[in-house]
């Protein structure tokens, strides 16, 4: 099976490409700029304009759509209109399966970026190509970067009761390979890590792994958004789940095991 992977240079894309190749898929990857990689077939595609799309989808059996431009003034143009351009091009090319990667909570958490992701899901489900949507929870590197950003002023700032369920991106890559092998679901699947953590638990583990003594400065997120985050809007009870925990990521990243 030949698979086109959009957004192949991102966190998930870098995990997906070797996994698909190891599983025997013939992979074509896309980026917005030319890449010189003798070990990969790269196509230049601009979702914002549609440039390169028809050439990229030609001759492929499935499309794995990872590309996204979060929190930008161009997010709608890329994530929603670009997804529509991709779906239409794939339909014209006779592609048999379009897999779109979204986020757990896009239908429950009122973040602007999530509204774009939800709209893109709707584009995929209404499009001309048999489809699957896989919603994943946050990747550990994202949570790691979030904690670094929230502690730039000294203490780690955040709502201690917010719930998260980080999932290893390599395990998501494996699940996507399985979904491609099975074929279109014509529905939405959620995939998450094995452990639901409060923000303060995640912070304590992160501090322990890094040998940090920075305190947690609790700030309760207000309104409907805060309530949704505290009530588990970013988590799921769906199964199966991944097996790797936040502590596993911390051990790999910092060489020490965070508090479990």
Tab-separated table of N, CA and C in Angstrom, residues 67-130:
chain	number	residue	atom	x	y	z
A	67	UNK	N	-0.789	17.163	8.908
A	67	UNK	CA	-0.373	18.563	8.822
A	67	UNK	C	-1.355	19.476	9.540
A	68	UNK	N	-0.812	20.475	10.240
A	68	UNK	CA	-1.623	21.432	10.976
A	68	UNK	C	-0.793	22.679	11.233
A	69	UNK	N	-1.488	23.803	11.423
A	69	UNK	CA	-0.817	25.061	11.742
A	69	UNK	C	-1.529	25.686	12.938
A	70	UNK	N	-1.210	25.239	14.152
A	70	UNK	CA	-1.958	25.687	15.325
A	70	UNK	C	-1.692	27.138	15.690
A	71	UNK	N	-2.746	27.762	16.209
A	71	UNK	CA	-2.636	29.078	16.849
A	71	UNK	C	-1.968	30.118	15.960
A	72	UNK	N	-2.411	30.171	14.726
A	72	UNK	CA	-1.909	31.137	13.762
A	72	UNK	C	-3.097	31.846	13.116
A	73	UNK	N	-2.849	33.013	12.561
A	73	UNK	CA	-3.931	33.678	11.849
A	73	UNK	C	-4.272	32.944	10.552
A	74	UNK	N	-3.427	31.977	10.171
A	74	UNK	CA	-3.680	31.185	8.971
A	74	UNK	C	-4.214	29.788	9.297
A	75	UNK	N	-4.562	29.530	10.566
A	75	UNK	CA	-4.982	28.185	10.948
A	75	UNK	C	-6.194	27.721	10.152
A	76	UNK	N	-7.204	28.556	10.020
A	76	UNK	CA	-8.395	28.148	9.268
A	76	UNK	C	-8.042	27.843	7.814
A	77	UNK	N	-7.188	28.669	7.245
A	77	UNK	CA	-6.809	28.487	5.846
A	77	UNK	C	-6.100	27.159	5.623
A	78	UNK	N	-5.258	26.749	6.578
A	78	UNK	CA	-4.500	25.511	6.434
A	78	UNK	C	-5.293	24.313	6.931
A	79	UNK	N	-5.802	24.395	8.155
A	79	UNK	CA	-6.413	23.223	8.789
A	79	UNK	C	-7.783	22.879	8.222
A	80	UNK	N	-8.567	23.877	7.886
A	80	UNK	CA	-9.920	23.605	7.398
A	80	UNK	C	-9.964	23.653	5.872
A	81	UNK	N	-9.609	24.799	5.287
A	81	UNK	CA	-9.659	24.912	3.836
A	81	UNK	C	-8.604	24.011	3.179
A	82	UNK	N	-7.434	23.892	3.809
A	82	UNK	CA	-6.408	23.002	3.271
A	82	UNK	C	-6.835	21.547	3.324
A	83	UNK	N	-7.515	21.156	4.389
A	83	UNK	CA	-8.026	19.790	4.486
A	83	UNK	C	-9.069	19.535	3.403
A	84	UNK	N	-9.904	20.541	3.131
A	84	UNK	CA	-10.885	20.391	2.053
A	84	UNK	C	-10.181	20.220	0.696
A	85	UNK	N	-9.158	21.023	0.448
A	85	UNK	CA	-8.413	20.885	-0.803
A	85	UNK	C	-7.803	19.488	-0.929
A	86	UNK	N	-7.242	19.007	0.181
A	86	UNK	CA	-6.633	17.676	0.181
A	86	UNK	C	-7.675	16.599	-0.091
A	87	UNK	N	-8.826	16.682	0.592
A	87	UNK	CA	-9.867	15.674	0.408
A	87	UNK	C	-10.374	15.650	-1.032
A	88	UNK	N	-10.553	16.809	-1.629
A	88	UNK	CA	-11.037	16.868	-3.007
A	88	UNK	C	-9.997	16.331	-3.983
A	89	UNK	N	-8.726	16.686	-3.754
A	89	UNK	CA	-7.672	16.161	-4.616
A	89	UNK	C	-7.567	14.649	-4.492
A	90	UNK	N	-7.679	14.141	-3.258
A	90	UNK	CA	-7.635	12.695	-3.045
A	90	UNK	C	-8.820	12.008	-3.709
A	91	UNK	N	-9.985	12.640	-3.660
A	91	UNK	CA	-11.151	12.079	-4.328
A	91	UNK	C	-10.957	11.993	-5.831
A	92	UNK	N	-10.421	13.057	-6.422
A	92	UNK	CA	-10.172	13.050	-7.873
A	92	UNK	C	-9.174	11.962	-8.261
A	93	UNK	N	-8.233	11.685	-7.371
A	93	UNK	CA	-7.186	10.700	-7.655
A	93	UNK	C	-7.626	9.268	-7.359
A	94	UNK	N	-8.817	9.084	-6.800
A	94	UNK	CA	-9.296	7.745	-6.496
A	94	UNK	C	-8.674	7.116	-5.266
A	95	UNK	N	-8.206	7.954	-4.338
A	95	UNK	CA	-7.633	7.444	-3.087
A	95	UNK	C	-8.706	6.705	-2.295
A	96	UNK	N	-8.335	5.578	-1.682
A	96	UNK	CA	-9.318	4.740	-1.022
A	96	UNK	C	-9.522	4.979	0.451
A	97	UNK	N	-8.651	5.791	1.098
A	97	UNK	CA	-8.767	5.960	2.552
A	97	UNK	C	-8.058	7.247	2.951
A	98	UNK	N	-8.754	8.091	3.682
A	98	UNK	CA	-8.178	9.319	4.240
A	98	UNK	C	-8.264	9.231	5.758
A	99	UNK	N	-7.106	9.202	6.406
A	99	UNK	CA	-7.042	9.144	7.870
A	99	UNK	C	-6.633	10.526	8.371
A	100	UNK	N	-7.463	11.100	9.222
A	100	UNK	CA	-7.177	12.432	9.760
A	100	UNK	C	-6.895	12.318	11.254
A	101	UNK	N	-5.806	12.922	11.687
A	101	UNK	CA	-5.429	12.886	13.102
A	101	UNK	C	-5.892	14.175	13.770
A	102	UNK	N	-6.737	14.013	14.782
A	102	UNK	CA	-7.306	15.135	15.516
A	102	UNK	C	-6.924	15.005	16.985
A	103	UNK	N	-7.660	15.664	17.850
A	103	UNK	CA	-7.300	15.758	19.267
A	103	UNK	C	-8.498	15.374	20.127
A	104	UNK	N	-8.276	14.551	21.122
A	104	UNK	CA	-9.325	14.250	22.096
A	104	UNK	C	-9.765	15.552	22.768
A	105	UNK	N	-11.060	15.796	22.773
A	105	UNK	CA	-11.597	16.981	23.422
A	105	UNK	C	-11.997	18.089	22.485
A	106	UNK	N	-11.781	17.922	21.168
A	106	UNK	CA	-12.126	19.016	20.246
A	106	UNK	C	-13.617	19.339	20.283
A	107	UNK	N	-14.418	18.372	20.682
A	107	UNK	CA	-15.867	18.587	20.745
A	107	UNK	C	-16.347	18.993	22.136
A	108	UNK	N	-15.404	19.141	23.087
A	108	UNK	CA	-15.806	19.446	24.464
A	108	UNK	C	-15.089	20.655	25.054
A	109	UNK	N	-13.949	20.996	24.511
A	109	UNK	CA	-13.105	22.054	25.076
A	109	UNK	C	-13.104	23.238	24.109
A	110	UNK	N	-13.484	24.401	24.621
A	110	UNK	CA	-13.736	25.556	23.745
A	110	UNK	C	-12.474	26.385	23.513
A	111	UNK	N	-11.469	25.763	22.909
A	111	UNK	CA	-10.268	26.472	22.467
A	111	UNK	C	-10.407	26.799	20.982
A	112	UNK	N	-9.965	27.972	20.558
A	112	UNK	CA	-10.099	28.324	19.135
A	112	UNK	C	-9.472	27.290	18.201
A	113	UNK	N	-8.275	26.814	18.536
A	113	UNK	CA	-7.623	25.825	17.679
A	113	UNK	C	-8.457	24.554	17.580
A	114	UNK	N	-9.066	24.146	18.683
A	114	UNK	CA	-9.881	22.943	18.665
A	114	UNK	C	-11.100	23.103	17.761
A	115	UNK	N	-11.639	24.306	17.686
A	115	UNK	CA	-12.774	24.516	16.783
A	115	UNK	C	-12.366	24.299	15.329
A	116	UNK	N	-11.141	24.698	14.990
A	116	UNK	CA	-10.642	24.441	13.632
A	116	UNK	C	-10.461	22.934	13.399
A	117	UNK	N	-9.935	22.238	14.382
A	117	UNK	CA	-9.740	20.796	14.223
A	117	UNK	C	-11.084	20.084	14.075
A	118	UNK	N	-12.070	20.507	14.837
A	118	UNK	CA	-13.392	19.898	14.726
A	118	UNK	C	-13.997	20.175	13.347
A	119	UNK	N	-13.813	21.389	12.850
A	119	UNK	CA	-14.308	21.713	11.512
A	119	UNK	C	-13.606	20.862	10.456
A	120	UNK	N	-12.315	20.621	10.634
A	120	UNK	CA	-11.587	19.774	9.689
A	120	UNK	C	-12.096	18.337	9.738
A	121	UNK	N	-12.414	17.839	10.928
A	121	UNK	CA	-13.032	16.515	11.026
A	121	UNK	C	-14.305	16.450	10.183
A	122	UNK	N	-15.116	17.482	10.268
A	122	UNK	CA	-16.367	17.503	9.529
A	122	UNK	C	-16.132	17.551	8.027
A	123	UNK	N	-15.083	18.267	7.596
A	123	UNK	CA	-14.709	18.273	6.181
A	123	UNK	C	-14.366	16.861	5.719
A	124	UNK	N	-13.589	16.149	6.515
A	124	UNK	CA	-13.173	14.792	6.157
A	124	UNK	C	-14.371	13.853	6.080
A	125	UNK	N	-15.243	13.924	7.080
A	125	UNK	CA	-16.384	12.998	7.119
A	125	UNK	C	-17.390	13.265	6.006
A	126	UNK	N	-17.442	14.510	5.524
A	126	UNK	CA	-18.375	14.861	4.450
A	126	UNK	C	-17.730	14.771	3.071
A	127	UNK	N	-16.450	14.424	3.015
A	127	UNK	CA	-15.718	14.458	1.765
A	127	UNK	C	-15.934	13.229	0.901
A	128	UNK	N	-15.249	13.180	-0.234
A	128	UNK	CA	-15.476	12.129	-1.212
A	128	UNK	C	-14.671	10.846	-0.991
A	129	UNK	N	-13.830	10.809	0.054
A	129	UNK	CA	-12.934	9.670	0.267
A	129	UNK	C	-13.358	8.917	1.523
A	130	UNK	N	-13.441	7.582	1.483
A	130	UNK	CA	-13.685	6.816	2.714
A	130	UNK	C	-12.675	7.221	3.791
